[in-house]
Short mmCIF file of C-alpha atoms in Angstrom, two decimals:
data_model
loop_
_atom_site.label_atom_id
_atom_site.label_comp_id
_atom_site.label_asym_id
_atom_site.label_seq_id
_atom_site.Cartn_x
_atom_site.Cartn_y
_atom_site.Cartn_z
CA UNK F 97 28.04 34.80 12.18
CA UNK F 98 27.82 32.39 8.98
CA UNK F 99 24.53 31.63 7.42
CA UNK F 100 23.12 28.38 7.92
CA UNK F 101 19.93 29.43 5.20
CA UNK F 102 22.70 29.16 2.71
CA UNK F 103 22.20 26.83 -0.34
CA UNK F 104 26.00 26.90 -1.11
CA UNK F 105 26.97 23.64 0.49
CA UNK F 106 30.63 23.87 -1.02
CA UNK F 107 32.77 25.38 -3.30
CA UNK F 108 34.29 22.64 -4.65
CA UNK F 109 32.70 20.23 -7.70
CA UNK F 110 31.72 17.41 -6.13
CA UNK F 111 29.99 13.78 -7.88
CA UNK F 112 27.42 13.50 -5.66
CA UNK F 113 25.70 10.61 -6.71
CA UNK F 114 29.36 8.36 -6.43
CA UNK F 115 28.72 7.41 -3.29
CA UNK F 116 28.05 3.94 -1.06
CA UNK F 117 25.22 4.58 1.89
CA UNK F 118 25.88 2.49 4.65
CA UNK F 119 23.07 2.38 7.47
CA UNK F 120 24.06 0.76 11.03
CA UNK F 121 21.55 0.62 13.81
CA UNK F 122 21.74 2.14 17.31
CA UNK F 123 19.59 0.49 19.93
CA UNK F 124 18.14 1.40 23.27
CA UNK F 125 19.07 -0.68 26.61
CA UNK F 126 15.46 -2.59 26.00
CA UNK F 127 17.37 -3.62 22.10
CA UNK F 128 14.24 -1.16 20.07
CA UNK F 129 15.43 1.22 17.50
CA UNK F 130 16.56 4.31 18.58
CA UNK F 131 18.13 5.44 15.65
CA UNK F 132 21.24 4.89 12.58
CA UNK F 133 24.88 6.06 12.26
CA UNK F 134 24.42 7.28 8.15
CA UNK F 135 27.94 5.59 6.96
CA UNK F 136 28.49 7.92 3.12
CA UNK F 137 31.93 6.47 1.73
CA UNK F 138 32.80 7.40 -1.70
CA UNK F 139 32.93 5.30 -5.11
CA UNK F 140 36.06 4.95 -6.51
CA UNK F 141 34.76 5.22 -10.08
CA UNK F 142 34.93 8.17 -12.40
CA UNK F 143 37.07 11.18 -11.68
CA UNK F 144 38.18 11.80 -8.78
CA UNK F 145 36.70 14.89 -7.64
CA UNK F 146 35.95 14.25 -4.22
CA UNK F 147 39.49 13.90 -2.05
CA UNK F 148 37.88 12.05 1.23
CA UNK F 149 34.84 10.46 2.68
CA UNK F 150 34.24 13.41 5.24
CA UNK F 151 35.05 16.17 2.59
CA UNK F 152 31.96 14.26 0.41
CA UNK F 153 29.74 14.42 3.27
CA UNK F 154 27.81 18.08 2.33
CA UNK F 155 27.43 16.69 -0.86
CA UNK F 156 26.32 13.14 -0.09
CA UNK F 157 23.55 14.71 2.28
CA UNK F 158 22.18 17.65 0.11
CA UNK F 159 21.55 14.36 -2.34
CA UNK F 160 20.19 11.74 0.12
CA UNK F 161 18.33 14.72 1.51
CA UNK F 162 16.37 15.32 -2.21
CA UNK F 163 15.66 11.50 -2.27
CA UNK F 164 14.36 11.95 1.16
CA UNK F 165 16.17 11.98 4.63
CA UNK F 166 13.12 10.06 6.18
CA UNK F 167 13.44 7.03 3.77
CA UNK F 168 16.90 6.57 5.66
CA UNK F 169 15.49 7.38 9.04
CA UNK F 170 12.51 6.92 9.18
CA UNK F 171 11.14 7.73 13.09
CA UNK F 172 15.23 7.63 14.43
CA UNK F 173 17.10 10.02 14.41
CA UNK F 174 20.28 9.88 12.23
CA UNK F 175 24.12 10.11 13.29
CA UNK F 176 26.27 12.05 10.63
CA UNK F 177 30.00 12.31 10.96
CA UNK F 178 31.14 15.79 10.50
CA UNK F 179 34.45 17.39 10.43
CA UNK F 180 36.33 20.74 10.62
CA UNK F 181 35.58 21.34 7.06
CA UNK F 182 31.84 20.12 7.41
CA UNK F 183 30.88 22.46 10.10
CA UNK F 184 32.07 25.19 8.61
CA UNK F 185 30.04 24.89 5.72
CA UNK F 186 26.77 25.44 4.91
CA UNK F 187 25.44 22.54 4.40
CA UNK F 188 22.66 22.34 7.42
CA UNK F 189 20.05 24.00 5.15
CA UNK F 190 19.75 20.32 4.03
CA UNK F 191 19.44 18.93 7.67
CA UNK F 192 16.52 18.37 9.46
CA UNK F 193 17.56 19.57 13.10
CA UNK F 194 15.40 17.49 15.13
CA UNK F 195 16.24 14.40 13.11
CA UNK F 196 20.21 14.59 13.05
CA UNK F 197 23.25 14.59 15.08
CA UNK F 198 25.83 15.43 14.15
CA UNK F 199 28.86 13.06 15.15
CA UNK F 200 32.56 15.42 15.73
CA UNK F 201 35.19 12.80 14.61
CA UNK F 202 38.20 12.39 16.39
CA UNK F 203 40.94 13.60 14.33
CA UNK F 204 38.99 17.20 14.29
CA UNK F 205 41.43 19.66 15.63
CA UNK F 206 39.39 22.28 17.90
CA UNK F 207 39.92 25.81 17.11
CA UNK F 208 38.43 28.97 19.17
CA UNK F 209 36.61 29.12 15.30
CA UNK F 210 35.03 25.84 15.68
CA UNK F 211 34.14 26.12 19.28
CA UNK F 212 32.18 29.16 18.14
CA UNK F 213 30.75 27.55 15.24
CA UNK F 214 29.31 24.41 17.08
CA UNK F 215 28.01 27.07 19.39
CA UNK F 216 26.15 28.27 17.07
CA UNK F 217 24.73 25.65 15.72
CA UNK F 218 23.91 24.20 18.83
CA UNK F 219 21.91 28.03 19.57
CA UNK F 220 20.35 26.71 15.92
CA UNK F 221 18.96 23.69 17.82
CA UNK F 222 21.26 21.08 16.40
CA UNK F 223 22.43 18.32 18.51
CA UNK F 224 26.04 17.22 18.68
CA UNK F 225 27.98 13.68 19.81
CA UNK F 226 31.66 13.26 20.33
CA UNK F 227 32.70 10.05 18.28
CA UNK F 228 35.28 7.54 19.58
CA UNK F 229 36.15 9.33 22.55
CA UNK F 230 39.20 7.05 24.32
CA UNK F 231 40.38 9.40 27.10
CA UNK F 232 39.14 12.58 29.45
CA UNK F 233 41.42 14.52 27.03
CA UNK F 234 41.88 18.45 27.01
CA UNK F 235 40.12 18.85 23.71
CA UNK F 236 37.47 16.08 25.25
CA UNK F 237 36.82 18.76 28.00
CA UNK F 238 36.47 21.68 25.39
CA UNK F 239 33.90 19.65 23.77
CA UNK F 240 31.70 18.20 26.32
CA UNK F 241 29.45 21.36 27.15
CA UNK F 242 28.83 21.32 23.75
CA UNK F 243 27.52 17.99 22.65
CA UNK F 244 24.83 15.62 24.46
CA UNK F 245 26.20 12.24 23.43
CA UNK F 246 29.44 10.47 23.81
CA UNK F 247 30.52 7.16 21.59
CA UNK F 248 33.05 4.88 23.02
CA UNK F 249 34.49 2.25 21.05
CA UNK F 250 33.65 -1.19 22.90
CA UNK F 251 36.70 -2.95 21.55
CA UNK F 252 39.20 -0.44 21.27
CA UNK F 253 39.22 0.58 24.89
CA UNK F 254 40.57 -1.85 27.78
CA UNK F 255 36.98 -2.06 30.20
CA UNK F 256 38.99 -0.42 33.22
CA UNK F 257 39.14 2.47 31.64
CA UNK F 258 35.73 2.61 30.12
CA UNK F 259 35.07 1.76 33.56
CA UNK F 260 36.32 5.18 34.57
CA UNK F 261 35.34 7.17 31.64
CA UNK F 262 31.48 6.25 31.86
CA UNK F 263 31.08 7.07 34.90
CA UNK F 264 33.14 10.05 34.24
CA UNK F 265 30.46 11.33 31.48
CA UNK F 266 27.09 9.98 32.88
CA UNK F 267 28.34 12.45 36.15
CA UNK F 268 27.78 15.24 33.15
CA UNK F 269 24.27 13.79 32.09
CA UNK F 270 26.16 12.47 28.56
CA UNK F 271 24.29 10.20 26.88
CA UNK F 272 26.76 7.26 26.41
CA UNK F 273 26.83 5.43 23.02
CA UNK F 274 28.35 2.05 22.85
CA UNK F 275 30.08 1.54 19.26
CA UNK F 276 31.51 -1.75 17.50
CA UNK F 277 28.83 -4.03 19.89
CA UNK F 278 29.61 -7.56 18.30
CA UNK F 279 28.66 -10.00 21.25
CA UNK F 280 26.06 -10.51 23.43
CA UNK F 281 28.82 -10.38 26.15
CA UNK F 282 29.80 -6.54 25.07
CA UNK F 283 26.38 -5.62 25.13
CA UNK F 284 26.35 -7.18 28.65
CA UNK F 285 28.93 -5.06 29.93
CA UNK F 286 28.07 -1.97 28.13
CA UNK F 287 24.25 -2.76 30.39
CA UNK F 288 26.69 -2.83 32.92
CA UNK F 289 28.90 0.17 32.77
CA UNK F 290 25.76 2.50 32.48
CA UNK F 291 25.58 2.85 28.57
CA UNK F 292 22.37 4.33 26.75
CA UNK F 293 22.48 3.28 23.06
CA UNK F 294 24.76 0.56 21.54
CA UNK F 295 25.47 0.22 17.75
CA UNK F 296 26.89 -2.60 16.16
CA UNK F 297 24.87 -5.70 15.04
CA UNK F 298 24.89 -8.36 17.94
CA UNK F 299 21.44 -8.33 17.59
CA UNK F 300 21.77 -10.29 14.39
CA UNK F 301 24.33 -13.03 15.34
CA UNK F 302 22.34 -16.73 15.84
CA UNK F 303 22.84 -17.40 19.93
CA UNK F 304 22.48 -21.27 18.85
CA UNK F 305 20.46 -23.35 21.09
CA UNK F 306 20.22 -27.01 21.18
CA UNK F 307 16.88 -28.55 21.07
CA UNK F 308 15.28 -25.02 20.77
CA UNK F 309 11.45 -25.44 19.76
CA UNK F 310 9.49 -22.62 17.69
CA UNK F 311 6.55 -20.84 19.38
CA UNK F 312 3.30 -22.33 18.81
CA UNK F 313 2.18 -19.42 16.75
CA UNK F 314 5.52 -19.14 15.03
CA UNK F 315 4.72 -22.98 13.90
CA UNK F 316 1.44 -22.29 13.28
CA UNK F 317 3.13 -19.62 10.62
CA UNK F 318 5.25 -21.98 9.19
CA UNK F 319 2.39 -24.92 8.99
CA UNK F 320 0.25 -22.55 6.98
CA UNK F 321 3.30 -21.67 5.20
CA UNK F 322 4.08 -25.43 4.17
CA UNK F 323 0.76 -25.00 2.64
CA UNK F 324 1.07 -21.72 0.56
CA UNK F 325 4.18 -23.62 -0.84
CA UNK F 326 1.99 -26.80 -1.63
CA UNK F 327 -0.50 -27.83 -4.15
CA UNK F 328 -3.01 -27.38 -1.24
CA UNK F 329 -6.49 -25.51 -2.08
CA UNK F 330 -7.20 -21.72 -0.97
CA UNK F 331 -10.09 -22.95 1.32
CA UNK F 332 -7.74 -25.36 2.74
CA UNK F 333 -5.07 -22.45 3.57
CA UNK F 334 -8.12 -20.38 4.73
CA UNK F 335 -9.22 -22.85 7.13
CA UNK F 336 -5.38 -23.28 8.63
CA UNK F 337 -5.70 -19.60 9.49
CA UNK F 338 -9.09 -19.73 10.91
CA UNK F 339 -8.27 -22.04 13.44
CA UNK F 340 -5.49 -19.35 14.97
CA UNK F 341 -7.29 -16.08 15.63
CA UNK F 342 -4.40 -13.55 16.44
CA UNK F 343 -2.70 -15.18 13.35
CA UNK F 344 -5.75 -14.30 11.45
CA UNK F 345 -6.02 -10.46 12.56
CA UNK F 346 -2.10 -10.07 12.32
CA UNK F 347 -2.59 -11.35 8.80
CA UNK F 348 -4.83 -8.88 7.88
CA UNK F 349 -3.68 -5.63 9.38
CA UNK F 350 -0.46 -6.45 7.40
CA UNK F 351 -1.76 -7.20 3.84
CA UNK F 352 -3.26 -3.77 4.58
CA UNK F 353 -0.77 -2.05 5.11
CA UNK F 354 0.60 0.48 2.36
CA UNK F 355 3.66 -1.58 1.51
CA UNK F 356 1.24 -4.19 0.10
CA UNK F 357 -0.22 -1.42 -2.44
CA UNK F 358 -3.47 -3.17 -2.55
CA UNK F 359 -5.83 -1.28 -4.44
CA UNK F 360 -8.66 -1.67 -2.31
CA UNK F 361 -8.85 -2.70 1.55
CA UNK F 362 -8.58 -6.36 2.23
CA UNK F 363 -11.49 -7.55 4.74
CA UNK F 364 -11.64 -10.96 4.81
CA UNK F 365 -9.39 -14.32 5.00
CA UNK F 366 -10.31 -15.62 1.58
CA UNK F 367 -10.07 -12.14 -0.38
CA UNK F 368 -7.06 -12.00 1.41
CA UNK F 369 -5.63 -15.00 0.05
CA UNK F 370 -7.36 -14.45 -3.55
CA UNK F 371 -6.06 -11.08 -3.50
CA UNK F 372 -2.36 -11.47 -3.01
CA UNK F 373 -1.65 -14.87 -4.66
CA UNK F 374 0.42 -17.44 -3.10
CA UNK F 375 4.38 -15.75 -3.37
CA UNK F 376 3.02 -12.39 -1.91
CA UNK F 377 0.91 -14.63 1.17
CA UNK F 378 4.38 -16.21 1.49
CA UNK F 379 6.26 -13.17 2.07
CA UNK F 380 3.67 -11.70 4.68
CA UNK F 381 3.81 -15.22 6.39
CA UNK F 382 7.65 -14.82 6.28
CA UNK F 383 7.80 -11.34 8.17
CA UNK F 384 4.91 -12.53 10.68
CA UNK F 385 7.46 -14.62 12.11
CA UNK F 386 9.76 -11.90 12.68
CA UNK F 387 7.03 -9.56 13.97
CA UNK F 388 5.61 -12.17 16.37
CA UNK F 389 8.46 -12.41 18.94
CA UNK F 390 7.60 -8.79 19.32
CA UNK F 391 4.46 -8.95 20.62
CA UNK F 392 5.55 -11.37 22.79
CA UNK F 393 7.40 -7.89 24.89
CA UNK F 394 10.68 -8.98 23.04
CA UNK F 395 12.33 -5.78 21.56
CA UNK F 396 12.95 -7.95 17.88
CA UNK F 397 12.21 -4.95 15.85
CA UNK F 398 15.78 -4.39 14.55
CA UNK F 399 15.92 -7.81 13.75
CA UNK F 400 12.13 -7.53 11.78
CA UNK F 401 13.63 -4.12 10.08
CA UNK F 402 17.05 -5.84 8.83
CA UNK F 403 14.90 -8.98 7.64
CA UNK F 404 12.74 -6.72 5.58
CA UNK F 405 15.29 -3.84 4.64
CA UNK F 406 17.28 -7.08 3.14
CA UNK F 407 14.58 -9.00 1.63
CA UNK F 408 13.24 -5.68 -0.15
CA UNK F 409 16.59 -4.57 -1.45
CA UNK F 410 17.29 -8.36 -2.42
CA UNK F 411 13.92 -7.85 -4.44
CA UNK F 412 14.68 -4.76 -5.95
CA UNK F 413 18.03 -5.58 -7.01
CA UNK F 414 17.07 -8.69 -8.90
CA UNK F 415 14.04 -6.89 -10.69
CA UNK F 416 16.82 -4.59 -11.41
CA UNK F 417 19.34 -7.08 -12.96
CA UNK F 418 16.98 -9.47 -14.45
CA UNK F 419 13.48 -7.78 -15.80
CA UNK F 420 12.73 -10.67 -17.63
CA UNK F 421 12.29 -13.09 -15.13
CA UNK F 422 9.89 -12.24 -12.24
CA UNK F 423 10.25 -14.78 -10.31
CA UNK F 424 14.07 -13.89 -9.59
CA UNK F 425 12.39 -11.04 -7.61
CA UNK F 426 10.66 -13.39 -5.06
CA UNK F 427 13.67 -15.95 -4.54
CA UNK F 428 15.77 -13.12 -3.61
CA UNK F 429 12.99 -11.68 -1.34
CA UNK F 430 13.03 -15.17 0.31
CA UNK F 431 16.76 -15.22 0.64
CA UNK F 432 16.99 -11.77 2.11
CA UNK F 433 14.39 -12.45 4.48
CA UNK F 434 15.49 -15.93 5.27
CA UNK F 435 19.04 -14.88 5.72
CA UNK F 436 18.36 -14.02 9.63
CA UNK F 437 16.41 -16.81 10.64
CA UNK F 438 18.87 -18.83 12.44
CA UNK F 439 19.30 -15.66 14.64
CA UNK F 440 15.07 -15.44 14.94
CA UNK F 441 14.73 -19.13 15.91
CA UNK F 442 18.41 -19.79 17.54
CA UNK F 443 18.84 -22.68 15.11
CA UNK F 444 21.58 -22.96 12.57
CA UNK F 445 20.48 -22.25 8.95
CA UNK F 446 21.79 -25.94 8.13
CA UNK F 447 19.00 -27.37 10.79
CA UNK F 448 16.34 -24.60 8.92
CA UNK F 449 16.83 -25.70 5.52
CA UNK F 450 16.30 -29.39 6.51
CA UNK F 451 13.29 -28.41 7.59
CA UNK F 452 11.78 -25.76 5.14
CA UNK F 453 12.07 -26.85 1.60
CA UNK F 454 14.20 -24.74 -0.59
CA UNK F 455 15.64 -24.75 -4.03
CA UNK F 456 19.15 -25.43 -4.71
CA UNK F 457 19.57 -21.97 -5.85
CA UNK F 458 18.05 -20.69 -2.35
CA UNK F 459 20.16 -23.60 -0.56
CA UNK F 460 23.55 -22.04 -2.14
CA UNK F 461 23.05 -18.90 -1.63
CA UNK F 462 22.49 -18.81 2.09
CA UNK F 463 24.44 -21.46 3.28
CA UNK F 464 28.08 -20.76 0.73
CA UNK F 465 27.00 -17.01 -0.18
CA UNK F 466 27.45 -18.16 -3.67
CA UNK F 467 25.35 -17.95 -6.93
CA UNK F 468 23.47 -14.96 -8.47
CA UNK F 469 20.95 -14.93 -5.23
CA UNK F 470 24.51 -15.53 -3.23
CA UNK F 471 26.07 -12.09 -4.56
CA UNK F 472 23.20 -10.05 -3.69
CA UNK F 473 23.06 -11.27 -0.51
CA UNK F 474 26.56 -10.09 -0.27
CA UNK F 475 26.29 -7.09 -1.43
CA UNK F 476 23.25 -6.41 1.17
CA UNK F 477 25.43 -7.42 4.09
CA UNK F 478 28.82 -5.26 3.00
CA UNK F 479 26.53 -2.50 2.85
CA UNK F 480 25.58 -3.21 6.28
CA UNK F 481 28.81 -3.79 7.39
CA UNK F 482 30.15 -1.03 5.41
CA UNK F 483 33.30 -0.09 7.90
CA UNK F 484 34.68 -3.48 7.64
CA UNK F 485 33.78 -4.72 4.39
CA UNK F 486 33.54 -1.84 1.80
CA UNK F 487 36.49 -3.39 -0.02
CA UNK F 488 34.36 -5.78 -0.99
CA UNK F 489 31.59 -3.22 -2.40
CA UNK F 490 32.87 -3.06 -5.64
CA UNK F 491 33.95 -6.22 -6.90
CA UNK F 492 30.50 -7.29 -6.33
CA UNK F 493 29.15 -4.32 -7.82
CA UNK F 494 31.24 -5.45 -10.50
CA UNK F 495 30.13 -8.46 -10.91
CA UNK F 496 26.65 -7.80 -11.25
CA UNK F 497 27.11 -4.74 -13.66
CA UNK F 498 25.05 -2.09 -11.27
CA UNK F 499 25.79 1.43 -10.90
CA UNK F 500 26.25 2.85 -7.27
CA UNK F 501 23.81 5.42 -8.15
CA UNK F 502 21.04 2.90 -9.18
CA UNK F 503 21.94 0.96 -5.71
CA UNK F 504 21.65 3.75 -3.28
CA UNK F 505 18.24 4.23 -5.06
CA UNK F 506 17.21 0.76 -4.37
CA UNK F 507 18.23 1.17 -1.15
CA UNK F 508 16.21 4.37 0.07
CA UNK F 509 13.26 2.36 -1.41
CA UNK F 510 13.99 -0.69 0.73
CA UNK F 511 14.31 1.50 4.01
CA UNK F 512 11.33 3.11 2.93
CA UNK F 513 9.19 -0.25 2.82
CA UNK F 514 11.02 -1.47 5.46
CA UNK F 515 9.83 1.51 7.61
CA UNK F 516 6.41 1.41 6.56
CA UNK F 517 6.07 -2.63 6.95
CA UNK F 518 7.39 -2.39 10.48
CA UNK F 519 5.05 0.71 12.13
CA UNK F 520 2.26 -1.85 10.64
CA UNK F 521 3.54 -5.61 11.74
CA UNK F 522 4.28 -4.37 15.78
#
């Protein structure tokens, strides 16, 4: 039997800290959060001590696990590709067994070794998936008393035969995980075929809709924030929130909240407005809107957790790059966040910026992706994205001068807020 109390997570030296950390949501058939596929692909700076992405992976998690596995996480659990080499390592010391699974890859060759291994881990109470599983193959069958999920790739494989395979699996109580979900239409069919959890980010593409008209309360948030943004007095803002109740309590349970850091709690509309100044009302405003749909019974909490995760790590970055000027920190928050609004309000972000007042530097950067607020933006969504887009990672990088260890920092602290503004807002 091999020791999973261990500490040795590998004999060979490994840079642990040159790594990208790529976080892509997995929803439920209602669209809430069920969990993330944890993406770790290595830096190509420095020496070259690590030979793959998979053979970096005991490394990459002993470190994300000392910043703090629930900062990535949060209440979901987390997907982790493993291979031959992973599971027979000792690595799971660092893994929180109830909070991971652990994702075989495809090219794994299965030995009578690893059967026994992933026996054993499973007898440890670790749970196992079967990644990009295309046929009913002979290994396939070796495998499938062994792990609980099954991931099927929704545009590498024809629909008749994930037609046959689903069925094939759900007969074996698998849970089936849709991968690569782009459209609303593959989400359709994977509703269709059976499937339990789809990953990819449909969720966040704009379904445009002519004519479209905001909520009443979601104008109501955007009136009151036409005022922040104005010369307008703070009785005068107070009085616009008066006069819509739930947008009053809303308002206040979130400036509450710990990712405000308020010293003391908040209890009224006019401390609340004294308290936080104008650009930290404005941001609260700005996530309302994304929280609101929500309570509504719409499941728009990955949508609310990108917004934020993006506007934080916008934020962060820029306080990063440019110390001396504060207010760089609250343009980018406003660019993060108002990156996803023409998916929140079905309207194209031309038709937004007409109405909502921006500067040009906000204007360029959403629209053409370009500018200082442009390149962090970027960066945000190729982390995202990281699959399809990490050739991109580093020029930007680049560009901005920042380290990937100082990023992947930034970004545990902007899932970390993220989480923590999100079990508040719903």
């Amino acid at each position: 039997m091999i020791d999973i109390s261990s500490t040795d997570i590998t004999s060979k030296p490994l840079r642990v800290r040159e790594f990208y950390l790529g976080r892509q949501p997995i929803l439920d058939r209602n669209q809430a959060l069920f969990g993330y596929e944890l993406l770790f692909r290595n830096a190509p700076v420095g020496p070259a001590n690590i030979t793959s992405d998979l053979s970096a992976t005991a490394a990459v998690i002993a470190h994300a696990s000392q910043l703090g596995m629930e900062k990535v996480i949060g209440d979901g659990l987390g997907f982790v590709n493993v291979d031959a080499d992973v599971i027979m390592s000792d690595i799971f010391i660092f893994l929180p067994r109830e909070k991971v699974v652990l994702e075989i890859v495809e090219s794994m060759t299965v030995t009578p070794e690893i059967l026994t291994r992933i026996t054993e881990l499973v007898g440890h109470g670790f749970t196992f998936a079967l990644e990009n599983v295309v046929a009913d193959s002979n290994q396939v069958r070796e495998l499938m008393p062994l792990v609980d999920y099954v991931k099927m790739d929704m545009r590498a494989i024809d629909l008749a035969v994930l037609s046959t395979l689903a069925p094939r699996f759900k007969k074996d109580n698998k849970k089936l995980v849709a991968e690569k979900v782009e459209t609303r239409e593959e989400f359709k069919s994977g509703l269709d075929l059976g499937f339990d959890y789809f990953q990819g980010y449909y969720f966040a593409k704009p379904a445009i809709i002519t004519g479209k008209k905001l909520s009443p309360s979601q104008l109501a948030v955007m009136e009151l924030m036409t005022l922040v943004t104005s010369d307008a007095d703070n009785m005068e803002i107070e009085r616009a929130i008066k006069r819509d109740v739930s947008l009053a309590l809303n308002l206040l349970r979130l400036v509450n909240t710990p990712a405000v850091g308020a010293r003391q709690r908040i209890d009224s509309l006019s401390q609340a407005v004294s308290v936080l100044g104008r650009r930290q009302l404005q941001r609260w405003l700005q996530i309302m809107l994304y929280a609101e749909p929500s309570k509504r019974g719409h499941s728009m909490t990955p949508l609310l957790m990108l917004a934020t995760t993006r506007g934080r790590l916008l934020e962060l970055l820029a306080t990063k790059l440019r110390p001396s000027h504060p207010h760089c920190a609250d343009i980018a928050f406003t660019v993060g966040i108002m990156s996803l609004m023409d998916t929140l309000f079905g309207v194209s972000m031309d038709e937004i910026l007409k109405q909502i007042p921006v500067i040009d530097e906000v204007n360029d950067a959403l629209l053409e992706r370009t500018g200082f607020f442009g390149d962090l933006l970027t960066l945000a969504e190729c982390i995202e994205r990281i699959e399809d887009s990490e050739d991109q990672i580093v020029p930007t990088l680049r560009e901005l001068a920042m380290s990937t260890e100082d990023l992947v920092e930034l970004e545990m602290a902007a899932f970390e807020w993220s989480d923590n503004v999100v079990r508040y807002a719903l």
